[in-house]
Amino acid sequence: MPPGNAQQDTTRDQLTGPRPLAPFPCDVEAVFPELIGTARDVTLLYPRAGQPGPGESSIGGPLLWPTDEPWPMCAEPGHYKPLDPPVGPEPVAMVPVVQLYARDVPGLVFPAGADLLQILWCPLVHEDDQYAANPRLRWRNAALTAAGAMAGEPPRPHTADEDYLPRPCTVSPTPAVEYPNWDLPEGLGELLGQRFEAQKEEKGYDYFEVATTQQSKVGGYPGWTQQPDWPDCAGCGTRMEHLLSVTATEPGMGRWLPLDDWASSQDETVTPCWMAEADPAALDAFGHDMALGDLGGMYFFVCRGCPDTPYTHRYDC
């Protein structure tokens, strides 16, 4: 039965579990043995426009928030909306960006006692070295939070850059394995470049299309669009671990397009996965609808060796 059959179309909007993916079209490490040891587990989120609740994992959905904790506000004097008048002194309410429950993302390591991750950010450009939204991250215990959860709607920002306002999306955390893109070991990209090109000419696909991802995800490699900028922990000096990426792009074609999003005219037993195209009717629901500069993203990092799991972020566009 082709991936885009009518029965699947009627249930696509309700899909929040792992999505079916095509396998690698080749054994990456057999073809490129230099990459042995570079594979990383990743959880691809596949945000789709929907109506998630505070008890669900989401991007841009409502957060499970404790009544006794004030909603975070940003009072940075330098934040602004490009080409608009100054924001003024009134603090700006932060907006929900990510909420992930441990039950939905088994590959995400939580600090002791926590099973809920939340990220919010101020939806304005900030005068810092990132020149983007300013995020905050929270680890919580879901049961304790639910016992005293806030009722009603949180404050909304009185002004915002639309590029940093995600539409509510359900997520479908999908375990996968990926290999490095920009994070190829030093010199290896240049060494393998001609072989990557030869593979594409011979097979019809290249390494970067089928083995690396540039979409919203947990773990794996950051979805860099520019040169990597890995942070070191301010406390201990070690390189921090990539926690998750929130990116402007979601696959609308190719090997990382879930099989149940394929156009009905295509069949996984006939169509090569790298030539897959999405059902046009499904494309409007893809992604959180944020531009994030252009095709860039926000990348979050943590240090698990220091108390309180310090975090930081990087942004590129």
Coordinates of C-alpha atoms in Angstrom, one line a residue:
M1 CA 0.0 0.0 0.0
P2 CA 1.6 3.4 -1.0
P3 CA 2.6 5.7 1.8
G4 CA 0.0 8.3 0.9
N5 CA -3.1 6.1 1.0
A6 CA -6.5 7.6 2.1
Q7 CA -6.6 5.8 5.4
Q8 CA -3.2 7.3 6.4
D9 CA -4.3 10.8 5.2
T10 CA -7.2 10.8 7.6
T11 CA -5.0 10.0 10.6
R12 CA -1.9 12.0 9.8
D13 CA -3.0 14.9 11.9
Q14 CA -3.2 12.7 15.0
L15 CA 0.2 11.1 14.6
T16 CA 2.5 12.0 17.5
G17 CA 4.5 8.7 17.9
P18 CA 7.6 7.8 16.0
R19 CA 7.3 8.3 12.2
P20 CA 8.3 5.5 9.7
L21 CA 11.5 6.4 7.9
A22 CA 13.2 4.8 4.9
P23 CA 16.4 3.0 5.7
F24 CA 19.8 4.3 4.7
P25 CA 20.2 3.5 1.0
C26 CA 23.8 2.3 1.7
D27 CA 25.9 1.1 4.6
V28 CA 27.6 4.5 5.3
E29 CA 30.5 3.1 7.3
A30 CA 31.2 0.4 4.7
V31 CA 31.3 3.0 1.9
F32 CA 33.2 5.6 4.0
P33 CA 35.1 3.7 6.7
E34 CA 36.7 7.0 7.8
L35 CA 33.3 7.8 9.4
I36 CA 33.4 4.8 11.8
G37 CA 32.8 6.1 15.3
T38 CA 31.1 9.3 14.2
A39 CA 27.5 8.1 14.1
R40 CA 25.2 9.6 16.8
D41 CA 21.8 8.7 18.0
V42 CA 19.2 11.5 17.3
T43 CA 15.5 12.0 17.9
L44 CA 13.9 13.9 15.1
L45 CA 10.8 15.9 16.3
Y46 CA 8.8 16.4 13.0
P47 CA 6.7 19.4 14.3
R48 CA 3.3 19.6 12.6
A49 CA 0.7 22.3 13.1
G50 CA -1.9 21.2 15.6
Q51 CA -3.5 21.8 19.0
P52 CA -1.3 20.3 21.7
G53 CA -2.2 20.7 25.3
P54 CA 0.0 21.4 28.3
G55 CA 0.2 17.7 29.1
E56 CA 1.8 17.0 25.7
S57 CA 5.2 17.4 24.2
S58 CA 5.1 20.2 21.6
I59 CA 6.8 23.0 19.8
G60 CA 5.0 26.3 20.3
G61 CA 2.3 24.7 22.4
P62 CA 1.1 25.6 25.9
L63 CA 3.4 24.8 28.8
L64 CA 2.6 23.0 32.0
W65 CA 3.4 25.9 34.3
P66 CA 3.3 26.1 38.2
T67 CA 0.9 28.6 39.6
D68 CA 3.5 29.8 42.2
E69 CA 6.1 30.7 39.6
P70 CA 5.8 34.0 37.8
W71 CA 5.7 33.9 34.0
P72 CA 9.1 34.9 32.7
M73 CA 9.3 38.4 31.3
C74 CA 12.2 40.0 29.4
A75 CA 13.2 43.5 30.5
E76 CA 16.5 43.7 28.5
P77 CA 17.0 47.4 27.6
G78 CA 18.5 46.6 24.2
H79 CA 15.9 44.2 22.7
Y80 CA 14.1 45.4 19.6
K81 CA 12.0 44.6 16.6
P82 CA 13.9 45.3 13.4
L83 CA 12.9 48.5 11.5
D84 CA 10.3 49.3 14.2
P85 CA 10.4 52.1 16.9
P86 CA 12.1 51.2 20.2
V87 CA 10.2 48.7 22.4
G88 CA 10.1 50.9 25.4
P89 CA 10.5 50.1 29.1
E90 CA 7.5 47.7 29.5
P91 CA 8.8 44.0 30.0
V92 CA 8.0 41.6 27.2
A93 CA 6.4 38.2 28.0
M94 CA 8.3 35.2 26.9
V95 CA 6.7 32.7 24.6
P96 CA 6.7 28.9 24.7
V97 CA 9.0 27.3 22.2
V98 CA 9.7 23.7 23.3
Q99 CA 8.1 21.3 25.8
L100 CA 9.3 17.7 26.0
Y101 CA 8.2 14.9 28.4
A102 CA 10.7 12.2 29.2
R103 CA 8.1 9.5 28.2
D104 CA 8.1 10.8 24.6
V105 CA 11.8 11.2 24.1
P106 CA 13.6 8.2 25.6
G107 CA 17.0 9.4 24.3
L108 CA 16.9 12.7 26.2
V109 CA 18.8 12.5 29.5
F110 CA 17.1 14.5 32.3
P111 CA 18.7 15.7 35.5
A112 CA 17.8 13.7 38.6
G113 CA 14.2 14.2 39.6
A114 CA 13.2 15.9 36.4
D115 CA 11.1 14.5 33.5
L116 CA 9.9 17.6 31.7
L117 CA 12.0 20.1 29.6
Q118 CA 10.7 23.5 28.7
I119 CA 12.2 26.3 26.6
L120 CA 10.8 29.8 26.3
W121 CA 12.3 32.9 24.7
C122 CA 11.8 36.6 24.3
P123 CA 10.6 37.0 20.7
L124 CA 12.7 40.0 19.9
V125 CA 16.2 40.6 18.7
H126 CA 18.7 41.1 21.5
E127 CA 21.9 43.2 21.5
D128 CA 24.2 40.4 22.4
D129 CA 26.6 38.2 20.5
Q130 CA 23.7 36.2 19.0
Y131 CA 21.5 39.0 17.8
A132 CA 18.4 36.8 18.1
A133 CA 15.7 35.7 20.5
N134 CA 16.8 35.3 24.1
P135 CA 15.9 31.9 25.5
R136 CA 15.5 30.4 29.0
L137 CA 15.4 26.7 29.8
R138 CA 13.6 24.9 32.6
W139 CA 13.9 21.3 33.9
R140 CA 10.8 20.2 35.9
N141 CA 9.1 17.2 37.6
A142 CA 5.9 16.8 35.7
A143 CA 3.8 15.3 38.5
L144 CA 4.8 18.0 41.0
T145 CA 4.2 20.7 38.4
A146 CA 0.8 19.3 37.4
A147 CA -0.4 19.2 41.1
G148 CA -0.2 23.0 41.1
A149 CA -0.5 23.9 37.5
M150 CA -1.5 27.3 36.3
A151 CA -5.0 27.6 34.9
G152 CA -5.8 29.9 32.0
E153 CA -3.7 31.6 29.4
P154 CA -0.2 33.0 30.2
P155 CA 0.7 36.6 29.3
R156 CA 1.3 37.4 25.7
P157 CA 4.0 39.7 24.5
H158 CA 2.8 43.2 23.7
T159 CA 5.2 43.3 20.8
A160 CA 7.2 40.6 19.0
D161 CA 9.2 39.8 15.9
E162 CA 7.0 37.4 14.0
D163 CA 10.1 35.3 13.1
Y164 CA 10.3 34.2 16.7
L165 CA 6.7 33.3 17.3
P166 CA 6.1 29.5 16.7
R167 CA 2.7 28.3 15.8
P168 CA 1.5 25.4 18.0
C169 CA 2.8 22.1 16.8
T170 CA 2.5 18.5 17.9
V171 CA 5.7 16.5 17.7
S172 CA 6.5 13.0 16.6
P173 CA 9.8 12.1 18.3
T174 CA 11.4 9.6 16.0
P175 CA 14.7 7.8 16.9
A176 CA 17.3 7.7 14.1
V177 CA 21.0 7.7 13.5
E178 CA 22.9 10.4 11.8
Y179 CA 26.5 11.3 10.8
P180 CA 28.3 14.7 10.9
N181 CA 27.8 17.4 8.4
W182 CA 29.7 20.6 9.3
D183 CA 31.1 18.7 12.3
L184 CA 33.1 16.3 10.1
P185 CA 36.5 15.8 11.8
E186 CA 39.1 18.3 10.7
G187 CA 40.4 17.6 7.2
L188 CA 38.0 14.7 6.6
G189 CA 35.4 16.7 4.6
E190 CA 38.1 17.7 2.1
L191 CA 39.5 14.2 2.0
L192 CA 36.1 12.6 1.3
G193 CA 34.8 15.4 -0.9
Q194 CA 35.6 13.8 -4.3
R195 CA 34.2 10.4 -3.1
F196 CA 31.0 12.1 -2.0
E197 CA 30.7 13.6 -5.4
A198 CA 31.4 10.3 -7.1
Q199 CA 28.8 8.6 -5.1
K200 CA 26.2 11.2 -6.1
E201 CA 27.1 10.8 -9.7
E202 CA 27.0 7.0 -9.6
K203 CA 24.1 6.4 -7.2
G204 CA 22.0 9.6 -7.6
Y205 CA 22.3 10.8 -4.0
D206 CA 25.1 12.1 -1.8
Y207 CA 26.2 11.6 1.7
F208 CA 24.8 14.9 3.0
E209 CA 21.3 14.1 1.7
V210 CA 20.9 10.7 3.3
A211 CA 23.2 10.6 6.3
T212 CA 22.9 14.1 7.9
T213 CA 19.9 16.0 9.2
Q214 CA 19.1 19.7 9.4
Q215 CA 15.8 19.9 11.2
S216 CA 14.4 20.2 14.7
K217 CA 15.8 17.4 16.8
V218 CA 17.1 16.2 20.1
G219 CA 20.7 15.0 20.4
G220 CA 22.8 14.1 17.3
Y221 CA 24.7 16.9 15.7
P222 CA 23.6 20.6 15.8
G223 CA 21.8 21.6 12.6
W224 CA 24.4 24.2 11.7
T225 CA 24.0 26.2 8.5
Q226 CA 27.4 27.9 9.1
Q227 CA 30.7 26.9 10.6
P228 CA 30.3 25.1 14.0
D229 CA 30.5 27.2 17.1
W230 CA 30.6 24.7 20.0
P231 CA 30.5 26.4 23.4
D232 CA 32.7 25.5 26.3
C233 CA 31.2 25.3 29.8
A234 CA 31.9 28.5 31.8
G235 CA 32.2 26.4 35.0
C236 CA 34.5 23.6 34.0
G237 CA 35.9 24.5 30.6
T238 CA 34.8 21.3 28.8
R239 CA 33.0 21.4 25.5
M240 CA 29.2 21.3 26.1
E241 CA 26.9 18.6 24.8
H242 CA 24.3 19.4 22.1
L243 CA 20.9 19.1 23.7
L244 CA 18.6 20.0 20.9
S245 CA 18.1 22.1 17.8
V246 CA 15.1 24.2 16.8
T247 CA 15.6 24.9 13.1
A248 CA 13.8 26.8 10.4
T249 CA 13.7 23.9 8.0
E250 CA 11.8 20.6 7.9
P251 CA 12.2 18.0 5.2
G252 CA 9.6 18.3 2.5
M253 CA 11.3 15.7 0.3
G254 CA 14.1 13.2 0.4
R255 CA 15.3 10.4 2.6
W256 CA 14.2 12.1 5.9
L257 CA 10.6 12.6 4.8
P258 CA 8.5 10.2 6.8
L259 CA 7.0 7.5 4.7
D260 CA 3.4 8.4 5.7
D261 CA 4.0 11.9 4.3
W262 CA 5.0 10.7 0.9
A263 CA 2.7 11.8 -2.1
S264 CA 0.2 9.1 -2.9
S265 CA 1.7 8.7 -6.4
Q266 CA 4.9 7.4 -4.9
D267 CA 5.6 3.9 -3.4
E268 CA 8.6 3.2 -1.1
T269 CA 9.1 -0.1 -2.9
V270 CA 9.7 1.7 -6.3
T271 CA 10.6 5.3 -5.6
P272 CA 14.2 5.8 -4.2
C273 CA 13.9 7.5 -0.8
W274 CA 16.2 10.4 -1.8
M275 CA 13.6 11.2 -4.6
A276 CA 10.6 11.2 -2.3
E277 CA 8.2 14.2 -2.4
A278 CA 5.6 15.1 0.2
D279 CA 1.9 15.0 -0.3
P280 CA 1.2 18.6 -1.3
A281 CA -1.9 18.7 1.0
A282 CA 0.3 17.9 4.0
L283 CA 3.0 20.6 3.4
D284 CA 1.2 23.5 4.9
A285 CA 1.3 21.7 8.3
F286 CA 5.0 21.1 8.3
G287 CA 7.1 23.0 10.8
H288 CA 6.6 25.7 13.4
D289 CA 6.5 28.6 10.8
M290 CA 9.4 30.6 12.2
A291 CA 11.9 32.0 9.8
L292 CA 14.9 32.2 12.3
G293 CA 16.8 34.6 10.2
D294 CA 16.5 32.6 6.9
L295 CA 17.2 28.9 7.0
G296 CA 19.1 28.8 10.3
G297 CA 18.3 27.7 13.8
M298 CA 18.8 28.0 17.6
Y299 CA 21.0 25.3 19.1
F300 CA 21.0 24.5 22.8
F301 CA 23.9 23.0 24.8
V302 CA 24.3 21.7 28.4
C303 CA 27.1 20.6 30.7
R304 CA 26.2 17.5 32.6
G305 CA 29.4 17.5 34.6
C306 CA 28.5 20.7 36.5
P307 CA 25.9 21.1 39.2
D308 CA 22.5 22.4 38.0
T309 CA 23.2 21.3 34.4
P310 CA 24.2 24.8 33.0
Y311 CA 23.1 25.6 29.5
T312 CA 23.7 28.0 26.7
H313 CA 22.7 28.5 23.1
R314 CA 24.0 29.4 19.7
Y315 CA 22.2 30.9 16.7
D316 CA 23.0 31.0 13.1
C317 CA 21.1 32.0 9.9

